[in-house]
Amino acid sequence: MSELDLEEMYAVAISVAREAGQIIRDAFDKEKEVDTKQSAADLVTESDQAVEKMVNSRILGKFPNHRFIGEETTAVSGEKHQLTDEPTWIIDPIDGTTNFVNSIQEVSFSLGIMVNKKAVIGVVYAPIKDEMFTARLGKGAYLNGKKLKASKITDLKQAVIITEGGSSRDIKVVEDKVKNIHTLITHTRGIRSYGSAAINLCHVAAGRGQGYIEYGIHIWDFIAGALIASEAGAVVLDPTGCDLDPLRRRILCACSAEVAKGLSQILTHLDMGSD
Amino acid sequence: MSELDLEEMYAVAISVAREAGQIIRDAFDKEKEVDTKQSAADLVTESDQAVEKMVNSRILGKFPNHRFIGEETTAVSGEKHQLTDEPTWIIDPIDGTTNFVNSIQEVSFSLGIMVNKKAVIGVVYAPIKDEMFTARLGKGAYLNGKKLKASKITDLKQAVIITEGGSSRDIKVVEDKVKNIHTLITHTRGIRSYGSAAINLCHVAAGRGQGYIEYGIHIWDFIAGALIASEAGAVVLDPTGCDLDPLRRRILCACSAEVAKGLSQILTHLDMGSD
C-alpha cells in the first residue's frame, strides 16, 4: 500500500466522518425509534443503520476491492470475522448508542482502517462537541488538528480510570465487572464512565484521565481509538498484559507502561469470546 | 428580601462565576500543587483556595451582612454548619477537583444562595466547556441563556443514571457504593460517572441522562445544581424519598417522580453524617 493510497484513504475517512457526524447531529434532539439487540441495554436506532449504509456505499464506491466490517451489518448477519491482509474499513456508525438515545453528548462515529491486519488510520468524530480525533500509524494523534499527548502519570494511585458497566446483563459478567469497579475505586483516584469506548480511548489520548479498561466491546468500538491512543503515547494491550488481539473483545489502555501493568495485575480478566 | 435585592445578587453571582471560571481555565493545563484532605482521593489545590478567597472577598465587599459557606474555608475550620434565615452564599470553588488535577474537563464553579433556608439562586459554571447553568427559584433553569428541560422518561429500565465512586476510601462506604452501582447496572440502561456533583445535576437538568444519586457529598457540591435541576422539572429528594435535607450529605435527582421512586426503592441508603 503506497503512501499516496493511504493519503487518499485518510481523506475519505475524514470526509465520511464529517458526513456521519451531520446525520448524528441532525437526529440527536429528535425522538428516536429504538430497537434492542443482545439485551435491553443493547440498542440500535435508524440513525446507526443510516450512517452505516452511507459509509458502506461511500467506501465501496471509492475502493471497490476494500473490505468492510460494520457494527450493524454484523448484528444482522451475526457472522464471525476473519481479518485478512486486505485493506479493511471497520466502522461503528454510532459508538455510544445508549447515549444517543438518552440525549447524552458522548456519541461518536468511529472508523479504523487495517492493512495487513494492522491499524493504519483511526478517526473518531464526536459530532455534538465537534471533536475530530485522528491518527495515522507513526504520525501522531490529533484533536481538531492539535497534537495529542497522553498523561505522564506513572503511579496508579494518582490515576483516574475510565471503565463501563456495559450493555451485557448476564449475571456473571455484571458481577465480574462490578468487582473490577470495586478494585479500581480502591486502588486509584477514581473511576469515570462516559458510555462510548471510542471516546474513552480518545480521552486517554488527550490526557483526560490515565486509563481505560473494558471487557465485552468489539473491534469496531475500539480499533480507531486504540490507534489514536497509542499514537498519543499511551499503551494499548490486552488486559492480561499480552498484545492486543483486535478480535478478542477486550482492551486495556493506559497513559504509561507502569499504570498499564498496575491495572493488569489487579483486575479480574473476563473472557467475552471473540468477534 | 426584595425582588430587586435578588436581581442584584444574581448579577453578582454570575459575575463571580465568570471570574472564577477564568482562574480555573488559566490553571487547567498547568502543573498543580496538590494536597489531600480526608483521603488520598480527596484533593485540594492552590486554585481551589484562590477561587474561594476571591469569591469570599467579592461577596462580603458587596453584601457585608451576608453569610458565606465555602468548601475550603470549611475544610480548614472543620466547623459544623448551622443554616440560618440570613442570605447565605454557598460555594464550591472547584467542584471536581480530582478532574481538575487529572486534566479531565468536567470541572465547575458552584454557587448557591439560600434565603430563609431555601435555595433561591443557583449558578454552576463549567469553564472548560464554557457552559453557564443558572436558575432562580420559580423562574426556570438555563444553559447559556437557553431554557432547560429534564428528560420525560418515566420507566427506570430506560433510564441512564449518573453516580460516583466518590472520594471516601472507607471500606464499608466503598462496599455500599459498589453495591448500589451493581443494582443500578442491573435495573437501568446503564450508569455514567463524570466526577462533578454540580455538573451531574446540570446534566439531569439538561436532559442528558435521567437521574443522579450520590452519598457523601456536601451542601456546596449540590445546592446550586439541585435548584437548577428542580427548575428544569427534575425531582430532587433525599435518597430515601423524603424531602432533601441540604446538610445531610446525600441527594437523589431524577427526571420524573417515577424514576425517583424506582431509584429510592432499589438503593442501599448510606448515612454519611451531616455538614
XYZ file of C-alpha atoms in Angstrom:
550
model
C 0.000 0.000 0.000
C 1.622 3.255 -1.137
C 1.819 6.443 0.897
C -0.384 8.041 -1.758
C -3.096 5.389 -1.349
C -3.028 5.908 2.427
C -3.352 9.676 1.958
C -6.412 9.174 -0.198
C -7.970 6.728 2.273
C -7.312 9.159 5.115
C -9.033 11.986 3.229
C -12.055 9.780 2.520
C -12.146 8.667 6.158
C -12.296 12.268 7.400
C -14.905 13.161 4.827
C -17.262 10.289 5.695
C -16.739 11.010 9.415
C -17.976 14.567 8.876
C -20.928 13.332 6.853
C -21.767 10.738 9.522
C -21.468 13.437 12.176
C -24.015 15.562 10.365
C -26.529 12.689 10.305
C -25.962 12.051 14.022
C -26.243 15.729 14.917
C -29.456 16.175 12.919
C -31.072 13.233 14.729
C -29.673 13.913 18.209
C -32.502 16.010 19.637
C -35.319 14.210 17.850
C -37.426 11.292 19.075
C -35.713 8.015 18.146
C -37.069 4.672 17.047
C -35.184 2.227 19.255
C -34.692 -1.494 18.854
C -32.768 -3.888 21.104
C -30.096 -6.481 20.231
C -28.441 -8.748 22.813
C -30.074 -7.204 25.923
C -32.496 -4.441 26.921
C -29.418 -2.202 27.272
C -28.003 -3.070 23.817
C -29.703 -0.612 21.482
C -29.826 0.218 17.806
C -31.583 3.093 16.031
C -32.456 4.066 12.482
C -29.555 6.521 12.614
C -26.996 3.760 13.315
C -28.286 1.962 10.245
C -28.478 5.100 8.070
C -24.897 6.094 8.908
C -23.539 2.597 8.266
C -25.324 2.358 4.917
C -23.996 5.758 3.815
C -20.415 4.937 4.842
C -20.518 1.494 3.258
C -21.646 2.949 -0.073
C -19.118 5.822 0.033
C -16.209 3.455 0.744
C -17.133 0.715 -1.677
C -17.875 3.352 -4.340
C -14.343 4.696 -3.964
C -12.441 1.495 -3.117
C -14.463 -1.402 -4.546
C -11.870 -4.021 -3.540
C -11.602 -2.993 0.083
C -13.294 -4.956 2.835
C -15.842 -3.537 5.233
C -16.788 -4.514 8.788
C -19.644 -2.541 10.294
C -21.369 -2.979 13.633
C -24.903 -3.041 12.302
C -24.170 -5.186 9.236
C -22.578 -7.684 11.606
C -25.512 -7.505 14.019
C -27.835 -8.508 11.171
C -25.637 -11.235 9.673
C -24.283 -12.493 13.015
C -21.172 -13.714 11.191
C -17.707 -14.155 12.740
C -14.942 -12.019 11.304
C -11.779 -13.182 9.647
C -9.246 -10.406 9.421
C -7.298 -10.618 6.166
C -4.325 -8.637 4.840
C -6.668 -6.664 2.559
C -7.414 -3.039 3.422
C -10.385 -3.278 5.787
C -12.588 -0.399 6.909
C -14.037 -1.062 10.338
C -16.800 1.235 11.457
C -19.122 1.846 14.342
C -21.760 4.203 12.960
C -22.726 5.483 16.409
C -20.480 4.455 19.273
C -22.482 5.210 22.394
C -25.950 4.371 21.058
C -27.395 4.399 24.591
C -26.034 7.920 24.991
C -27.525 8.853 21.631
C -30.951 7.501 22.614
C -30.798 9.157 26.052
C -29.536 12.530 24.703
C -26.142 12.227 26.375
C -23.499 14.070 24.394
C -20.718 11.456 24.257
C -21.630 9.888 20.923
C -19.159 9.281 18.167
C -18.565 7.889 14.725
C -15.592 5.507 14.763
C -13.634 4.409 11.699
C -10.456 2.375 11.714
C -8.597 1.095 8.676
C -6.445 -2.022 8.905
C -3.914 -3.126 6.301
C -2.032 -6.403 6.749
C -4.029 -6.830 9.988
C -2.532 -3.642 11.430
C -4.411 -0.429 12.153
C -3.004 2.339 9.950
C -5.701 5.034 10.177
C -8.066 5.900 13.025
C -10.776 8.550 13.007
C -13.206 9.182 15.871
C -15.592 12.069 15.413
C -17.754 13.275 18.306
C -20.238 15.466 16.442
C -22.142 17.025 19.348
C -18.910 18.510 20.681
C -17.355 18.823 17.208
C -14.235 16.952 18.278
C -12.411 15.207 15.436
C -9.749 12.806 16.718
C -7.410 11.433 14.068
C -4.295 9.294 13.860
C -2.132 7.659 11.226
C 0.350 4.956 12.139
C 3.694 6.539 13.038
C 2.408 10.081 12.513
C 0.912 11.014 15.879
C -2.630 11.689 17.032
C -4.585 14.914 16.731
C -7.732 16.582 18.052
C -9.092 19.124 15.568
C -5.566 19.367 14.186
C -3.859 19.840 17.572
C -1.308 17.184 18.579
C -2.358 14.933 21.452
C -0.189 13.695 24.293
C -1.269 11.162 26.925
C -0.786 11.950 30.631
C 2.666 11.392 32.172
C 1.382 9.809 35.384
C 3.059 6.517 36.332
C 1.587 5.948 39.811
C -1.700 4.013 39.686
C -2.799 5.673 42.941
C -2.799 9.028 41.129
C -4.652 7.731 38.085
C -8.286 8.232 37.109
C -9.506 5.187 35.205
C -12.386 5.043 32.764
C -14.492 1.890 32.733
C -18.069 0.930 31.937
C -20.958 -1.135 33.268
C -21.535 -2.129 29.631
C -24.618 -3.494 27.934
C -24.475 -7.172 28.937
C -26.980 -8.108 31.622
C -25.555 -11.634 32.075
C -25.374 -12.053 35.865
C -21.799 -13.363 35.975
C -20.497 -10.730 33.551
C -22.099 -7.905 35.556
C -20.721 -9.395 38.799
C -17.172 -9.520 37.434
C -17.402 -6.006 36.041
C -18.677 -4.673 39.359
C -15.844 -6.494 41.124
C -13.398 -4.666 38.844
C -15.126 -1.346 39.555
C -14.670 -2.047 43.281
C -10.987 -2.851 42.735
C -10.464 0.278 40.643
C -12.106 2.583 43.203
C -9.894 1.095 45.919
C -6.597 1.328 44.021
C -6.918 4.569 42.050
C -8.033 8.181 42.397
C -11.396 7.221 40.972
C -13.368 5.918 38.040
C -15.249 7.648 35.245
C -17.832 6.301 32.779
C -18.862 8.106 29.617
C -20.607 5.364 27.654
C -18.536 5.403 24.444
C -15.480 3.164 24.059
C -14.148 5.233 21.158
C -14.416 8.483 23.131
C -12.946 6.818 26.232
C -9.808 5.918 24.263
C -9.621 9.440 22.853
C -9.897 10.826 26.392
C -6.802 8.848 27.402
C -5.081 10.049 24.217
C -5.926 13.639 25.172
C -4.600 13.240 28.715
C -8.113 13.421 30.185
C -7.616 10.584 32.631
C -4.918 7.929 32.771
C -6.502 4.680 31.686
C -9.434 2.812 30.229
C -10.401 -0.796 30.687
C -13.317 -2.644 29.147
C -14.416 -6.208 28.521
C -17.142 -7.141 26.046
C -16.637 -4.480 23.403
C -15.990 -5.131 19.721
C -13.316 -4.361 17.153
C -15.460 -1.530 15.686
C -15.739 0.106 19.121
C -12.022 0.369 19.751
C -9.831 -0.138 16.678
C -9.760 3.574 15.706
C -9.481 4.852 19.285
C -6.725 2.367 20.086
C -4.553 3.755 17.269
C -5.315 7.321 18.369
C -4.339 6.471 21.970
C -1.136 4.660 21.042
C -0.109 7.432 18.623
C -0.585 9.856 21.548
C 1.914 7.831 23.569
C -0.493 5.632 25.513
C -0.037 1.895 25.969
C -2.703 -0.345 24.395
C -2.784 -4.013 25.359
C -4.934 -6.990 26.063
C -5.980 -6.573 29.733
C -3.765 -9.542 30.689
C -0.739 -7.570 29.502
C -0.330 -9.507 26.223
C -0.504 -7.856 22.816
C -3.941 -6.560 21.901
C -5.963 -9.081 19.887
C -8.386 -6.900 17.909
C -10.988 -9.672 17.730
C -10.788 -10.647 21.409
C -13.446 -8.167 22.655
C -11.417 -6.532 25.420
C -8.897 -3.757 25.839
C -6.622 -2.064 28.335
C -5.335 1.400 27.574
C -3.110 3.383 29.917
C -1.081 6.559 29.735
C 2.089 4.736 30.819
C 3.537 1.211 30.993
C 3.517 1.452 34.809
C -0.198 2.269 35.019
C -0.925 -0.467 32.457
C 0.999 -3.049 34.481
C -0.709 -1.979 37.711
C -4.141 -2.293 36.134
C -3.383 -5.641 34.542
C -2.313 -7.066 37.901
C -5.347 -6.013 39.944
C -8.176 -6.764 37.509
C -10.270 -9.880 37.010
C -9.937 -10.670 33.308
C -13.262 -11.569 31.704
C -13.336 -13.817 28.653
C -16.082 -12.466 26.411
C -15.375 -14.609 23.338
C -14.273 -13.173 20.018
C -15.790 -11.230 17.107
C -35.711 40.064 50.557
C -36.968 42.219 47.671
C -37.004 41.215 44.035
C -34.503 43.997 43.412
C -32.076 42.591 46.001
C -32.346 39.159 44.395
C -31.664 40.662 40.967
C -28.511 42.285 42.276
C -27.357 39.084 43.996
C -27.978 37.124 40.798
C -25.889 39.576 38.767
C -23.036 39.337 41.298
C -23.298 35.530 41.291
C -22.922 35.369 37.505
C -20.064 37.840 37.569
C -18.039 35.969 40.220
C -18.744 32.677 38.404
C -17.171 34.092 35.249
C -14.198 35.401 37.230
C -13.792 32.029 38.976
C -14.024 30.301 35.609
C -11.175 32.406 34.282
C -8.930 31.404 37.205
C -9.800 27.728 36.701
C -9.257 27.905 32.937
C -5.889 29.642 33.330
C -4.672 26.926 35.711
C -6.235 23.922 33.954
C -3.338 22.891 31.723
C -0.568 23.810 34.151
C 1.166 21.623 36.736
C -0.772 21.736 40.021
C 0.337 21.702 43.630
C -1.935 19.075 45.169
C -2.718 18.438 48.820
C -5.012 15.780 50.295
C -7.833 16.125 52.837
C -9.893 13.175 54.141
C -8.345 10.503 51.874
C -5.753 10.115 49.119
C -8.614 10.701 46.669
C -9.869 13.882 48.398
C -7.773 16.657 46.863
C -7.319 20.386 47.144
C -5.190 22.729 45.041
C -3.990 26.316 45.216
C -6.654 27.160 42.634
C -9.494 25.933 44.902
C -8.164 28.229 47.596
C -7.541 31.183 45.253
C -11.060 30.991 43.810
C -12.678 30.734 47.230
C -10.708 33.708 48.570
C -11.635 35.845 45.563
C -15.328 34.963 45.796
C -15.436 35.489 49.550
C -13.960 38.967 49.223
C -16.224 39.913 46.280
C -19.370 38.838 48.119
C -18.555 40.290 51.513
C -17.385 43.512 49.846
C -20.781 43.840 48.189
C -23.019 42.292 50.860
C -21.195 42.654 54.198
C -24.073 41.184 56.219
C -24.491 38.050 54.142
C -23.193 34.716 55.336
C -20.701 32.579 53.437
C -20.096 28.825 53.395
C -17.181 27.699 51.268
C -15.732 24.216 50.827
C -12.133 25.146 51.525
C -12.853 27.550 54.415
C -14.829 24.717 55.995
C -12.070 22.185 55.343
C -9.675 24.407 57.300
C -12.007 25.299 60.185
C -13.695 21.877 60.337
C -16.789 23.537 61.809
C -20.346 22.242 61.532
C -22.810 24.465 59.714
C -25.958 25.975 61.096
C -28.190 27.233 58.326
C -29.913 30.468 59.360
C -32.576 32.576 57.654
C -29.928 35.104 56.595
C -28.896 35.235 52.944
C -26.119 32.629 52.680
C -23.758 32.184 49.742
C -22.617 28.589 49.477
C -19.739 27.920 47.135
C -17.567 25.136 45.872
C -14.635 26.889 44.211
C -13.793 23.866 42.052
C -16.324 21.057 42.041
C -14.475 18.110 40.543
C -11.017 18.822 41.973
C -9.821 15.340 41.008
C -10.878 16.079 37.432
C -9.071 19.417 37.626
C -5.869 17.768 38.869
C -6.098 14.983 36.277
C -6.944 17.331 33.363
C -10.470 15.970 32.946
C -12.783 18.626 31.589
C -15.768 18.266 33.925
C -14.787 20.913 36.459
C -17.118 23.609 37.665
C -17.590 26.549 39.966
C -20.761 26.112 42.015
C -22.593 28.896 43.832
C -25.953 28.579 45.556
C -27.697 31.290 47.539
C -30.146 30.379 50.274
C -32.562 32.792 51.945
C -34.776 31.595 54.803
C -33.052 28.217 54.426
C -34.351 27.884 50.852
C -32.223 27.919 47.679
C -33.219 30.950 45.592
C -30.311 31.247 43.152
C -28.082 28.576 41.636
C -25.140 29.092 39.302
C -22.875 26.316 38.021
C -20.203 27.356 35.558
C -18.145 24.733 33.730
C -15.351 26.925 32.343
C -13.517 24.405 30.156
C -16.685 23.851 28.124
C -17.962 27.401 28.716
C -21.306 26.142 29.980
C -23.080 28.533 32.352
C -26.029 26.860 34.084
C -28.295 29.219 36.019
C -31.580 29.080 37.905
C -33.687 31.336 40.072
C -36.457 29.925 42.230
C -39.684 29.835 40.232
C -38.068 31.225 37.092
C -36.725 28.138 35.320
C -33.230 26.895 34.579
C -30.973 27.919 31.717
C -27.773 26.845 29.961
C -26.025 29.805 28.343
C -29.416 31.527 28.278
C -31.308 28.590 26.724
C -34.139 27.117 28.808
C -33.503 23.633 30.174
C -35.961 20.766 30.387
C -35.310 17.439 32.089
C -35.976 14.161 30.232
C -39.562 12.870 30.065
C -38.655 9.237 30.736
C -40.691 7.557 33.483
C -39.513 3.937 33.121
C -36.421 3.191 35.224
C -35.401 0.457 32.753
C -34.977 3.151 30.074
C -33.044 5.498 32.334
C -29.318 6.230 32.390
C -28.248 7.072 35.941
C -25.225 9.098 36.987
C -23.425 8.018 40.130
C -19.900 8.181 41.535
C -17.333 6.058 43.326
C -16.598 9.181 45.369
C -13.543 10.139 47.384
C -14.108 8.135 50.575
C -11.891 5.064 50.845
C -13.659 3.778 53.987
C -14.127 0.056 53.280
C -17.823 -0.095 54.238
C -18.690 3.095 52.344
C -16.985 1.836 49.173
C -18.715 -1.555 49.550
C -22.153 0.043 49.831
C -21.498 2.358 46.888
C -20.337 -0.554 44.746
C -23.450 -2.496 45.783
C -25.538 0.429 44.534
C -23.564 0.534 41.280
C -24.340 -3.172 40.831
C -28.039 -2.533 41.499
C -28.123 0.403 39.091
C -26.458 -1.540 36.259
C -28.986 -4.341 36.737
C -32.106 -2.164 36.842
C -31.355 0.607 34.344
C -29.939 1.205 30.877
C -26.577 1.977 32.450
C -24.532 4.215 34.692
C -22.330 7.198 33.967
C -19.698 8.928 36.166
C -18.298 12.379 35.431
C -16.687 13.284 38.756
C -18.502 16.559 39.489
C -21.726 16.585 41.533
C -22.657 20.055 40.311
C -22.241 19.070 36.664
C -24.061 15.774 37.243
C -27.131 17.691 38.459
C -26.888 20.055 35.486
C -26.723 17.052 33.147
C -30.053 15.805 34.544
C -31.439 19.353 34.202
C -30.333 19.379 30.567
C -31.930 16.016 29.805
C -28.521 14.333 29.443
C -29.454 11.241 31.413
C -32.384 10.594 33.711
C -31.043 10.575 37.252
C -28.201 11.146 39.648
C -27.592 9.594 43.032
C -24.768 10.259 45.440
C -23.939 9.733 49.094
C -21.155 11.582 50.909
C -21.238 14.904 49.100
C -21.692 18.293 50.757
C -24.096 21.223 50.571
C -21.612 23.220 48.453
C -21.402 20.380 45.925
C -25.128 20.205 45.216
C -27.137 23.209 46.443
C -26.795 25.184 43.190
C -27.194 22.159 40.904
C -30.216 20.948 42.862
C -32.055 24.229 42.216
C -31.041 24.119 38.537
C -32.343 20.539 38.233
C -35.635 21.210 40.010
C -36.220 24.394 38.000
C -35.727 22.259 34.863
C -38.542 19.980 36.030
C -36.498 17.274 37.732
C -37.317 15.812 41.137
C -34.770 16.421 43.910
C -35.095 14.456 47.126
C -33.278 12.738 49.922
C -32.450 9.258 48.516
C -34.995 7.694 50.911
C -37.745 9.671 49.167
C -38.106 12.290 51.941
C -37.539 15.989 51.376
C -33.943 16.918 50.659
C -32.043 17.940 53.776
C -29.295 20.232 52.443
C -26.945 19.368 55.313
C -27.479 15.600 55.148
C -24.700 14.869 52.619
C -26.748 12.883 50.106
C -29.041 13.509 47.162
C -31.309 11.815 44.667
C -32.217 13.641 41.497
C -34.412 12.181 38.771
C -36.114 13.453 35.651
C -39.509 12.196 36.860
C -41.282 11.162 40.075
C -41.495 7.596 38.737
C -37.754 7.272 38.149
C -37.101 8.873 41.558
C -39.386 6.392 43.278
C -37.843 3.450 41.447
C -34.330 4.543 42.438
C -35.275 5.173 46.042
C -36.706 1.667 46.353
C -33.742 -0.264 44.951
C -30.830 1.590 46.579
C -28.990 0.972 49.832
C -29.160 4.309 51.657
C -25.823 5.271 53.224
C -25.760 7.540 56.267
C -22.748 9.805 55.804
C -23.455 12.186 58.702
C -24.163 15.870 58.220
C -22.284 19.042 57.322
